[in-house]
Coordinates of C-alpha atoms in Angstrom, one line a residue:
Chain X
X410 CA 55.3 -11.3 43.4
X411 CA 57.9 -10.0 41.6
X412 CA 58.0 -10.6 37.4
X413 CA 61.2 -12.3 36.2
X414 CA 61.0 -11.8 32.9
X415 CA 62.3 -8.0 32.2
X416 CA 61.4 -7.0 29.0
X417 CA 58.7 -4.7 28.4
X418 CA 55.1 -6.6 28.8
X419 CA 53.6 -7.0 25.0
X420 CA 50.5 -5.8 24.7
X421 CA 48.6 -7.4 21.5
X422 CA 44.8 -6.8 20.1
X423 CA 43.5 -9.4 18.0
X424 CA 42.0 -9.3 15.0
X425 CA 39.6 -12.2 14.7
X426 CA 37.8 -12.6 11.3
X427 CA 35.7 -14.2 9.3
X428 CA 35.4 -13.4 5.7
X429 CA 37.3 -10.6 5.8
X430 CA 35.7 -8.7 8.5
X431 CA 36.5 -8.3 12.1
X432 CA 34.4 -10.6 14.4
X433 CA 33.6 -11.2 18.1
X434 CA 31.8 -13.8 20.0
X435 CA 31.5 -15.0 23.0
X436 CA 33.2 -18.4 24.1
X437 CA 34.3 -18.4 19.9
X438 CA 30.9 -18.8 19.0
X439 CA 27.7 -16.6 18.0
X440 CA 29.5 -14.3 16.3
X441 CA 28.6 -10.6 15.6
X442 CA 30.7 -8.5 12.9
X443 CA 32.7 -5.4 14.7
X444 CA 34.3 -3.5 11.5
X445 CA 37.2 -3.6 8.8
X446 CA 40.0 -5.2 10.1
X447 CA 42.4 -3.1 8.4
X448 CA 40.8 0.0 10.0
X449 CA 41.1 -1.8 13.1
X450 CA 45.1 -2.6 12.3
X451 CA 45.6 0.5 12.0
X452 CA 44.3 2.0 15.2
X453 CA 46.1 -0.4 17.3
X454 CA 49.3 0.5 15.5
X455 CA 49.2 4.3 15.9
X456 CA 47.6 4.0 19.7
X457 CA 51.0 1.8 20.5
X458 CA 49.9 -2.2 20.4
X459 CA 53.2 -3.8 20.4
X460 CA 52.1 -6.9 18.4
X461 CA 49.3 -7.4 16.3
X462 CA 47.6 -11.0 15.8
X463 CA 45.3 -12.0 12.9
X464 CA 43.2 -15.1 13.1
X465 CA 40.9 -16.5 10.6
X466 CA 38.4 -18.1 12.8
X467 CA 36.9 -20.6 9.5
X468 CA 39.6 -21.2 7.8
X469 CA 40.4 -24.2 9.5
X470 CA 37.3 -25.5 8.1
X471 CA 37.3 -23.9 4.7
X472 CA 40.9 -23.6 3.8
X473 CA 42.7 -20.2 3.7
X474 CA 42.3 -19.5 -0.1
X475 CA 41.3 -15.8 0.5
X476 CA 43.6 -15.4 3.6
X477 CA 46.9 -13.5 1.9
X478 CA 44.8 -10.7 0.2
X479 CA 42.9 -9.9 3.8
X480 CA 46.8 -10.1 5.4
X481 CA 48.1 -7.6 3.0
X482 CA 45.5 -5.5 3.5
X483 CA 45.9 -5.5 6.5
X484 CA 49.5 -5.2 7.0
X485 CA 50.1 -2.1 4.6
X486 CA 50.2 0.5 7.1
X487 CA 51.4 -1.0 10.0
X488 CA 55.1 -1.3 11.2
X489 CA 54.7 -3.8 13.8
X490 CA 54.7 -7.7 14.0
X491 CA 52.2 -9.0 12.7
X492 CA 51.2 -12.9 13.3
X493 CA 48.9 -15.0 11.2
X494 CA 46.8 -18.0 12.0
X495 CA 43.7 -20.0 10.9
X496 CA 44.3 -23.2 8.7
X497 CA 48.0 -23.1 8.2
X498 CA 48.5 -26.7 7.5
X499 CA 51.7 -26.9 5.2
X500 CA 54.9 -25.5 4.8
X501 CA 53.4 -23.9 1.6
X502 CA 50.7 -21.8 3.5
X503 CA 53.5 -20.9 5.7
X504 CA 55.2 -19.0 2.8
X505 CA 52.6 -17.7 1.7
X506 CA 51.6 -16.1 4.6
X507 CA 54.9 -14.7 5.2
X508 CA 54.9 -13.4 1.5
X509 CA 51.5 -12.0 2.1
X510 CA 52.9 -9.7 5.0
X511 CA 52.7 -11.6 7.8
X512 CA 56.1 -11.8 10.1
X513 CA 55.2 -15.1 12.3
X514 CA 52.4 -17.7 12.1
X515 CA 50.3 -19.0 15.0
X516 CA 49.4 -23.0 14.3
X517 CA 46.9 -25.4 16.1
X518 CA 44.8 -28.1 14.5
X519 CA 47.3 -29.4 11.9
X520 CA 49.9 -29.3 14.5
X521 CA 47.1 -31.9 17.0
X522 CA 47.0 -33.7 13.9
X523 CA 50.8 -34.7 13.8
X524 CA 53.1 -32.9 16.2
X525 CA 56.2 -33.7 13.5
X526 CA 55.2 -31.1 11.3
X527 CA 55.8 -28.6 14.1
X528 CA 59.4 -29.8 13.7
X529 CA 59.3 -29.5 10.3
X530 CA 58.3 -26.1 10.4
X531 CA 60.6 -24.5 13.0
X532 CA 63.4 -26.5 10.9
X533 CA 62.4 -24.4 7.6
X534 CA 61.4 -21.2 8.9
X535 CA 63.4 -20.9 12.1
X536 CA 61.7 -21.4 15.1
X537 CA 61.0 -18.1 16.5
X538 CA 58.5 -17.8 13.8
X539 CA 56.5 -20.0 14.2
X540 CA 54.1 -19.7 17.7
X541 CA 51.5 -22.3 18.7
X542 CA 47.8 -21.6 20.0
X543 CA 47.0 -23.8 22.7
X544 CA 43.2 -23.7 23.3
X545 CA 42.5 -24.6 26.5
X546 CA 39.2 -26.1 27.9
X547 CA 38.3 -26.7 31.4
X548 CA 35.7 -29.5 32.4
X549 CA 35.1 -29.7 35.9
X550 CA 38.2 -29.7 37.4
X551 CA 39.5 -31.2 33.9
X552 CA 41.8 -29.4 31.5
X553 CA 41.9 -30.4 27.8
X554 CA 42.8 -28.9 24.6
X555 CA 41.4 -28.1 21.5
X556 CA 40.8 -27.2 17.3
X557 CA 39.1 -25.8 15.5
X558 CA 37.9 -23.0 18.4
X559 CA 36.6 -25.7 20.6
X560 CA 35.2 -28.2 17.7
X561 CA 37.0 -30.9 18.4
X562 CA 37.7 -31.8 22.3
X563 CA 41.2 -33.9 22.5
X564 CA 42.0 -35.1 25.1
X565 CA 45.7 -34.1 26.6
X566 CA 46.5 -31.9 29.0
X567 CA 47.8 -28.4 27.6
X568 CA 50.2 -28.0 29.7
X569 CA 51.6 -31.3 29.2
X570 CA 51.1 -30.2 25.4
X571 CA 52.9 -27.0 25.7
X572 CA 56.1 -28.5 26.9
X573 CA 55.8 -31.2 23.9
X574 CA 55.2 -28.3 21.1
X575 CA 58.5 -26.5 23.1
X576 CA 60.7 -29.5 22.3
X577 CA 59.3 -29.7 18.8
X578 CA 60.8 -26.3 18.5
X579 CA 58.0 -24.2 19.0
X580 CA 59.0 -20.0 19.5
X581 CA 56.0 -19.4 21.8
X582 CA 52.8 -20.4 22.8
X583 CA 49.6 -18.4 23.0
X584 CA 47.3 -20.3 25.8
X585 CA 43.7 -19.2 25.0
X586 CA 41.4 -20.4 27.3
X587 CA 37.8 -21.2 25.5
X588 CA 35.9 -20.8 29.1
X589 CA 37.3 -17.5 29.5
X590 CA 37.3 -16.4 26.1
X591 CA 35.1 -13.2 25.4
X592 CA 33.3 -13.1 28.3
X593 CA 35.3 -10.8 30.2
X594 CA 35.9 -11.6 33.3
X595 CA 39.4 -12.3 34.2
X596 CA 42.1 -14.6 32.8
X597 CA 42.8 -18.3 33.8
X598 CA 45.3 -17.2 36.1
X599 CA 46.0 -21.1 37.4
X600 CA 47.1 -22.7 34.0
X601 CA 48.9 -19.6 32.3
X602 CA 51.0 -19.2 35.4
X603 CA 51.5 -23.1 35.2
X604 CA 52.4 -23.2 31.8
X605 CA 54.5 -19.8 31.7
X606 CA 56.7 -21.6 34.4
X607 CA 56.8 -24.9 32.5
X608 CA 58.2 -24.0 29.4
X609 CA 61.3 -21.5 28.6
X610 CA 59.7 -19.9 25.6
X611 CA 57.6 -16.7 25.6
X612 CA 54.0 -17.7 26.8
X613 CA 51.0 -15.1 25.7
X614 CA 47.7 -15.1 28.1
X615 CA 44.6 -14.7 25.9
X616 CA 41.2 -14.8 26.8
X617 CA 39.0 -12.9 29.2
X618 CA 40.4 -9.4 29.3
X619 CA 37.6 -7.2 30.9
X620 CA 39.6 -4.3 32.2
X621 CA 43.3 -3.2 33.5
X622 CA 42.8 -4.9 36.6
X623 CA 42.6 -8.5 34.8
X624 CA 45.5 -7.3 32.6
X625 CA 47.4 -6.1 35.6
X626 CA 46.8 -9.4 37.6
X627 CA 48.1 -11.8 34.8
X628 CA 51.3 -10.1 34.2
X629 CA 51.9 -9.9 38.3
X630 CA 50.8 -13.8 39.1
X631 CA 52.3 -15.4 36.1
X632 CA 55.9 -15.3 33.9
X633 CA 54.2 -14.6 31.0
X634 CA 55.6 -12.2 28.0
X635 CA 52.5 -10.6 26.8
X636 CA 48.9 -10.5 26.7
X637 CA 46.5 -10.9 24.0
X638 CA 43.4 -8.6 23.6
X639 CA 40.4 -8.7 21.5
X640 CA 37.0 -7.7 23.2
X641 CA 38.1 -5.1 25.6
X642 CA 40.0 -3.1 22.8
X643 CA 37.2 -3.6 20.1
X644 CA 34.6 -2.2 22.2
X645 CA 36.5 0.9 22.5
X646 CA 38.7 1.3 18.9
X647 CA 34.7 0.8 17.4
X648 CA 33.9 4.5 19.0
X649 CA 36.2 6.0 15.8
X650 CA 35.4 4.4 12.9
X651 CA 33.6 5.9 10.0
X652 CA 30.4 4.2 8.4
X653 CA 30.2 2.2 6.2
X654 CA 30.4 -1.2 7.6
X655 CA 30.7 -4.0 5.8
X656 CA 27.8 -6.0 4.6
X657 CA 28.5 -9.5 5.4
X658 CA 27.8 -11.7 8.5
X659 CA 25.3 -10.7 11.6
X660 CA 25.4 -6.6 11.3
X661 CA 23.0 -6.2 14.0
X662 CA 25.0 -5.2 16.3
X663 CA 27.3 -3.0 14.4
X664 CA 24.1 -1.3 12.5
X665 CA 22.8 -0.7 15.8
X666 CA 26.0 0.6 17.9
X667 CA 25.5 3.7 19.8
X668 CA 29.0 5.1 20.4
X669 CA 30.3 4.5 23.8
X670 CA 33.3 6.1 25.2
X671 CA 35.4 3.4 27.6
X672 CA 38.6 4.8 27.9
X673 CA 40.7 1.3 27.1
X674 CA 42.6 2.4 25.0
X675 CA 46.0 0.7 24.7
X676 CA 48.2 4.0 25.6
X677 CA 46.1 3.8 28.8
X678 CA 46.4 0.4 29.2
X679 CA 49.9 0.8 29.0
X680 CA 50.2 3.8 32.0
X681 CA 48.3 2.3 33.6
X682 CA 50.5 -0.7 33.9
X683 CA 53.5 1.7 34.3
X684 CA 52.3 3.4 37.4
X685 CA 52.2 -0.2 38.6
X686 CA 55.5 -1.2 38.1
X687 CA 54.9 -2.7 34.8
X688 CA 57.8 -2.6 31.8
X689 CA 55.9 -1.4 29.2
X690 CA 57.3 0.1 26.0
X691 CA 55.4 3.5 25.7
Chain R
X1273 CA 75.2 11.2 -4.0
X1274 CA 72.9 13.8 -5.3
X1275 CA 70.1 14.4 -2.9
X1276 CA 67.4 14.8 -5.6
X1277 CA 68.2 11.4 -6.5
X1278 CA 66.2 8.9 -4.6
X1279 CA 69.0 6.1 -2.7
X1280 CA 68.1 2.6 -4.7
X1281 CA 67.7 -0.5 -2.2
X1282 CA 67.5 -3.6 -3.9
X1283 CA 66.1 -6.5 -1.5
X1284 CA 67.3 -10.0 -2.2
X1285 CA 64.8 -12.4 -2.0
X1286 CA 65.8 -15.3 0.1
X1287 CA 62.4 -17.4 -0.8
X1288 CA 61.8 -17.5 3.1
X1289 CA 61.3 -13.9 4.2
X1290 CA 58.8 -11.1 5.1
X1291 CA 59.5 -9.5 2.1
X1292 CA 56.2 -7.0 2.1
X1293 CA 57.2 -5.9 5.4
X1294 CA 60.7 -4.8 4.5
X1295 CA 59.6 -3.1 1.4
X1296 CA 57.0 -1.3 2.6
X1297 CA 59.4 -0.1 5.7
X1298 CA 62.1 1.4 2.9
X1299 CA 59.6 2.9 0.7
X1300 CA 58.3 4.7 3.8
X1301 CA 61.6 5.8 4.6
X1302 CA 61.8 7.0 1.5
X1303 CA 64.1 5.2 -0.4
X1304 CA 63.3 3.9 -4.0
X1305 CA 62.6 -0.2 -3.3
X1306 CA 63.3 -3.1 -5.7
X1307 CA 62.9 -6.8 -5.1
X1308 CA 65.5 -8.2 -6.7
X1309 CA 64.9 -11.4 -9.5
X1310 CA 67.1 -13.7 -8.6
X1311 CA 67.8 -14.4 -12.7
X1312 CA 69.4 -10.7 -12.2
X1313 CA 73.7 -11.0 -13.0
X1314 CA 74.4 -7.6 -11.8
X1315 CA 73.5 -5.8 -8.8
X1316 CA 73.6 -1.8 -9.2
X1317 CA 72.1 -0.8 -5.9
X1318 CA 72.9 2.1 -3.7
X1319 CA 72.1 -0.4 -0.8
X1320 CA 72.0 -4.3 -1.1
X1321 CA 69.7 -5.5 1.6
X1322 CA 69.3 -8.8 3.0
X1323 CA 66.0 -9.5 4.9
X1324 CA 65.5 -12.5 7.2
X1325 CA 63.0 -14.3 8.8
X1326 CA 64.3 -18.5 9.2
X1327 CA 66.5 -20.9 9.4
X1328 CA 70.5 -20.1 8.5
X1329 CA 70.9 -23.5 6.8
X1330 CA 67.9 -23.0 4.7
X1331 CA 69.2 -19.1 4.2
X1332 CA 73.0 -20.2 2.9
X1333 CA 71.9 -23.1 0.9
X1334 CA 69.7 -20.5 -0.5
X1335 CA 71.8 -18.2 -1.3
X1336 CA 74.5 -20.9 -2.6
X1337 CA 72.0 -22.6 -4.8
X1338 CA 71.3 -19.1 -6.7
X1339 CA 74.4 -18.4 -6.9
X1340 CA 73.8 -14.9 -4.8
X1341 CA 76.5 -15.4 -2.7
X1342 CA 78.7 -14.6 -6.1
X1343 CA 77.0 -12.1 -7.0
X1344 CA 76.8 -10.5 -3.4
X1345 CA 80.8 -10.8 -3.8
X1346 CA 81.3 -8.8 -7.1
X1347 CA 79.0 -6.2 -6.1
X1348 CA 81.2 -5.7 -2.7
X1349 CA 84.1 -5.6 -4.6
X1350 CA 82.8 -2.6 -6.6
X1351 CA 83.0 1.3 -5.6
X1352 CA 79.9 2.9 -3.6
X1353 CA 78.4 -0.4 -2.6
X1354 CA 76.7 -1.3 0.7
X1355 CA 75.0 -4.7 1.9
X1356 CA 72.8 -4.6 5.2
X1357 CA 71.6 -7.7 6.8
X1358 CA 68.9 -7.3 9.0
X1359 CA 68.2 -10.5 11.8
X1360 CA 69.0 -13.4 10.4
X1361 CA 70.2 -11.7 7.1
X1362 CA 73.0 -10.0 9.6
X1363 CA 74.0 -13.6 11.1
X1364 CA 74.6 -14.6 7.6
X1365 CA 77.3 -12.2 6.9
X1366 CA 79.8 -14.3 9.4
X1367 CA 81.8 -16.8 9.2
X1368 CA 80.2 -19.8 10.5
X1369 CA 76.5 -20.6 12.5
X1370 CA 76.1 -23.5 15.3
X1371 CA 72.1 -23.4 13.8
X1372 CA 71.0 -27.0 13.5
X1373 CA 74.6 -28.1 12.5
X1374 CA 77.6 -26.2 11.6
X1375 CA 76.9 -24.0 8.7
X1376 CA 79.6 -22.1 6.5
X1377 CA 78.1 -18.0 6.5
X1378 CA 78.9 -15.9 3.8
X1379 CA 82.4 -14.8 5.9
X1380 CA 82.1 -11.5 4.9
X1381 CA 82.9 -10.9 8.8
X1382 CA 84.8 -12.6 10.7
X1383 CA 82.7 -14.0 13.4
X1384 CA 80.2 -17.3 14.4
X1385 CA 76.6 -17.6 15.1
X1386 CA 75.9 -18.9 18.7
X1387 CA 72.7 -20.4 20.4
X1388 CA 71.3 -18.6 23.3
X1389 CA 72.1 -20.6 26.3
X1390 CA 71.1 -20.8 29.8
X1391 CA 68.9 -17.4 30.3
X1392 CA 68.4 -17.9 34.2
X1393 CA 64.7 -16.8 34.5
X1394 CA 64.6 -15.4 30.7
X1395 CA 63.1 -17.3 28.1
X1396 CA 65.5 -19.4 25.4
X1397 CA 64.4 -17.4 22.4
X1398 CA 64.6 -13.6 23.0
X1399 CA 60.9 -11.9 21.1
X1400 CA 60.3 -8.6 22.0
X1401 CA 61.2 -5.1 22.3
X1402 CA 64.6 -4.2 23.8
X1403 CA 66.9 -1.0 23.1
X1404 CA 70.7 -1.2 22.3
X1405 CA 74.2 0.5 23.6
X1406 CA 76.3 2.0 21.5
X1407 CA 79.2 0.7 22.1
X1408 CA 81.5 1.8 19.1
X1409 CA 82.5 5.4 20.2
X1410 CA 82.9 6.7 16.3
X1411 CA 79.2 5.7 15.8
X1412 CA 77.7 7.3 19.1
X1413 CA 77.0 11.0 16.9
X1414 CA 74.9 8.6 14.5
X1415 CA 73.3 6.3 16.9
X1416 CA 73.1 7.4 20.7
X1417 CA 69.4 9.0 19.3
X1418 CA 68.1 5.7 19.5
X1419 CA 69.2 4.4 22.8
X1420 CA 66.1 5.0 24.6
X1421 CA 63.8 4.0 21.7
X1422 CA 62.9 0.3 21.9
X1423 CA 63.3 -1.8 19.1
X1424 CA 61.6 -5.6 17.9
X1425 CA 63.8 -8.7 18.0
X1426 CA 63.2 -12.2 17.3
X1427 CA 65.9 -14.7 17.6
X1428 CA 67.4 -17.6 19.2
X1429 CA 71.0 -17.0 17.8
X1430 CA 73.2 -14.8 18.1
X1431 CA 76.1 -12.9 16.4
X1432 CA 79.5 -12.4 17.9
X1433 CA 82.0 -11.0 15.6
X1434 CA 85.6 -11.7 16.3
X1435 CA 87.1 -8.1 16.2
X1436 CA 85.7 -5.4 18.8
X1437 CA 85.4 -3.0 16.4
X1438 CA 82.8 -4.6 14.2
X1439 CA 80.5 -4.2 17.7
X1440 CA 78.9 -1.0 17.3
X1441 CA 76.2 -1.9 19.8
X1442 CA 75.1 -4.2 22.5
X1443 CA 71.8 -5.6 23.6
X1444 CA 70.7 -7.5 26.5
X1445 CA 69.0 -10.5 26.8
X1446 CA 68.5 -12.3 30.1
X1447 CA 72.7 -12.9 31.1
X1448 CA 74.1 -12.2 27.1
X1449 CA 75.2 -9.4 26.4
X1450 CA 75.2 -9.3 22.4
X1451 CA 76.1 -7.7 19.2
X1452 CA 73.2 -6.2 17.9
X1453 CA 74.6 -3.8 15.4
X1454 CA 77.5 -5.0 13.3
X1455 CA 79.6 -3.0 11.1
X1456 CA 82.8 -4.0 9.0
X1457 CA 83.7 -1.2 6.1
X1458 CA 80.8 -1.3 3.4
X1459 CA 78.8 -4.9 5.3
X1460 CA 76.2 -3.8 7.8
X1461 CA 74.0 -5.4 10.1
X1462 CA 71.2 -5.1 12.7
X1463 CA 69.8 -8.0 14.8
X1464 CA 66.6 -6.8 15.7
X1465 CA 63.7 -5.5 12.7
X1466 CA 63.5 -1.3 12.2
X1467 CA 60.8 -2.7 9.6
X1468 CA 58.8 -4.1 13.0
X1469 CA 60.0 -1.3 15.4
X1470 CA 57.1 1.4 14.2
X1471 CA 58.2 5.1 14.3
X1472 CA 61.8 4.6 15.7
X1473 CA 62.5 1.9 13.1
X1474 CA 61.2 4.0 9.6
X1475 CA 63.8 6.8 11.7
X1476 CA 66.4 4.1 11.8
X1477 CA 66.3 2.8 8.1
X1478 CA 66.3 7.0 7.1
X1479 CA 70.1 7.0 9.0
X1480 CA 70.9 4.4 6.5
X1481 CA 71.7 6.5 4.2
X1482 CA 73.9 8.7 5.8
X1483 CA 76.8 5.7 6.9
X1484 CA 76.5 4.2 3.0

């Protein structure tokens, strides 16, 4: 199948963190801490990410008080786009995120919660700043969404729900999919390419990047604009960090890492995609 | 200018912005960076610049409310001065915007705003990386360095200047075929983010300099 859309694919790690520190789980939960995310940040900015997104997995549930310092932190060095999310609920947290160093935000729950404030949003900020997560779960043969990372089950279809946040003036839509997410094994090829056709904003596939070959079949079965990356990058951009590791969370893991060499980089991500046809910017 | 001087940017806050981005982009290009208080009467900047990430109703009104638009117009008016608008700061510098309803620019070039329309198989808001034409001859010695570097954009209006001449480059998205550097005397503007666009942007924002 041949892609439509024909700018370069965007290729975008993400940052997920809790307290200030990177963090990985599996399906969104049983989290393990993976590093500094500004360490992190950086690395995917000099090795040629496109896009970087930052999530704050709790502060839905704990408010983003602490948010803007982590963001700023984050953002000093890099010289990319960077998008923010976790517990953005009013136009106020919007600014401040944007003051903080962030360039777009990425909403959910509050936008479940009442779709008009998506509207509001757009209105103030311009729309192609503001992108909406759709977390996806699939029940059976059942899709629903989700907030709060698979809390809270609601029940609408998302790809009924991504046309609705398109005509409330959403600038693009990040489908996560919760079943796929972190176990890497392959995106949900069926719904991204559904909603990718459905809606004539960008549309960004996330969850269950394992290696090139998922990446490479996402981006030639669907319309979508980029892909976003946590595990598959992590596990490799962990081999070139300096100790010390932060102290806070489940350090197991990272206490007991031996380094381990995987070659998934983004640069090779990225030829890789070339020598298959793939627009990428390199 | 002296070159053991460092060029002054002043950035005009617009409340609505990505004002750490843009600052930090200048200073690593070198240039000595001020955020300008909007209580400030006088300008004295080697280069007024005018970020922009939002809506061009909530920009203008702004603007309009601080009385920067004024203030944007005496500094203009005096020698060695230079605004650049970058995104939606450059679609404020025309005339008039179709965003939302019709909004009044700042006119400082004649031109409108327009909506991207029907984009065939491309999406209705254009976010990514794309790279430009030159398509003002006089500029291709500064600019033709860049054509085959990609650069970030993020909008769902566009600028199109009345006179041919204020076009110093095109970019494409799906069909449209738009301004995405503007240029009229001392008022410059990009559409797409050298703060965003890593290396090839901090090498764009050095160039600056050299057209103030």
């Amino acid at each position: 199948m041949k892609r439509k859309i024909k700018k370069p694919i965007r290729i975008i790690p993400v940052l997920d963190i809790k307290n200030g520190v990177l963090i990985k789980g599996i399906n969104l939960e049983g989290l393990r801490v993976l590093g500094i995310p500004r360490n992190f940040a950086n690395y995917y900015y000099t090795s040629g990410a496109d896009e970087i997104v930052y999530i704050d997995n709790v502060a839905t549930l704990y408010g983003t008080n602490n948010l803007s310092k982590f963001i700023t932190e984050t953002a000093k060095n890099i010289f990319i786009p960077l998008s923010v999310g976790g517990g953005i609920r009013t136009l106020k947290d919007i600014e401040e995120m944007l003051t903080a160093g962030a360039d777009k935000v990425c909403i959910n729950s509050s936008i479940i919660d009442n779709v008009k404030n998506l509207k509001i949003a757009s209105r103030k900020f311009g729309s192609s700043n503001i992108t909406v997560i759709i977390q996806s779960i699939k029940i059976g043969n059942k899709y629903f969404i989700s907030k709060s990372n698979g809390r809270d089950l609601i029940k609408v279809n998302p790809i009924d729900w991504a046309k609705k946040v398109e005509q409330y003036g959403a600038g693009e839509i990040i489908i996560t999919s919760i079943n796929q997410e972190g176990l890497r094994t392959g995106f949900d090829i069926n719904l991204t390419d559904k909603i990718s056709k459905k809606v004539k904003i960008p549309v960004i596939a996330h969850g269950g990047a394992g290696n090139f070959k998922d990446v490479l079949n996402v981006i030639n079965q669907t319309n979508i604009s980029g892909v976003a990356i946590a595990s598959m990058f992590h596990y490799e951009a962990i081999n070139n960090f300096p100790k010390p590791y932060p102290k806070v969370g489940n350090t197991n893991f990272i206490m007991n890492y031996k380094k381990k060499n995987t070659n998934n980089t983004i640069k090779n991500l990225k030829i890789y995609l070339s020598k298959r046809g793939i627009k990428v910017r390199l | 200018m002296a070159t053991n001087l460092k060029c002054k940017i002043g950035i005009i806050n617009l409340n609505v912005n990505n004002l750490f981005s843009i600052y930090k982009a200048c200073s690593e290009a070198g240039y000595k960076v001020t955020v300008i208080d909007n209580k400030l009467k006088n300008y004295s900047y080697d280069i007024l610049l005018m970020p922009g990430v939002g809506a061009f109703s909530s920009g203008i009104n702004y603007l309009k409310k601080n009385h920067i638009d004024e203030k944007i117009d005496n500094y203009l008016n005096k020698k060695n001065s230079f605004i650049y608008g970058i995104c939606l700061g450059m679609q404020l510098l025309f005339s008039s915007s179709e965003e939302f309803k019709l909004n009044r620019g700042l006119k400082l070039i004649k031109g409108k705003v327009v909506k991207f329309q029907n984009q065939g198989s491309e999406n209705k808001i254009n976010i990514g990386w794309s790279k430009f034409k030159v398509f003002n001859n006089d500029y291709n010695k500064l600019f033709s360095e860049f054509e085959n570097k990609y650069f970030y954009y993020i909008h769902s209006y566009y600028a199109k200047p009345n006179l041919r001449k204020n076009i110093i480059s095109h970019s494409f998205h799906g069909k449209t075929n738009f301004c995405s550097i503007t240029k009229k005397d001392n008022i410059f503007g990009t559409q797409f983010h050298p703060e965003k666009s890593g290396e090839a942007g901090i090498k764009f924002l050095k160039k600056i300099k050299k057209i103030i």
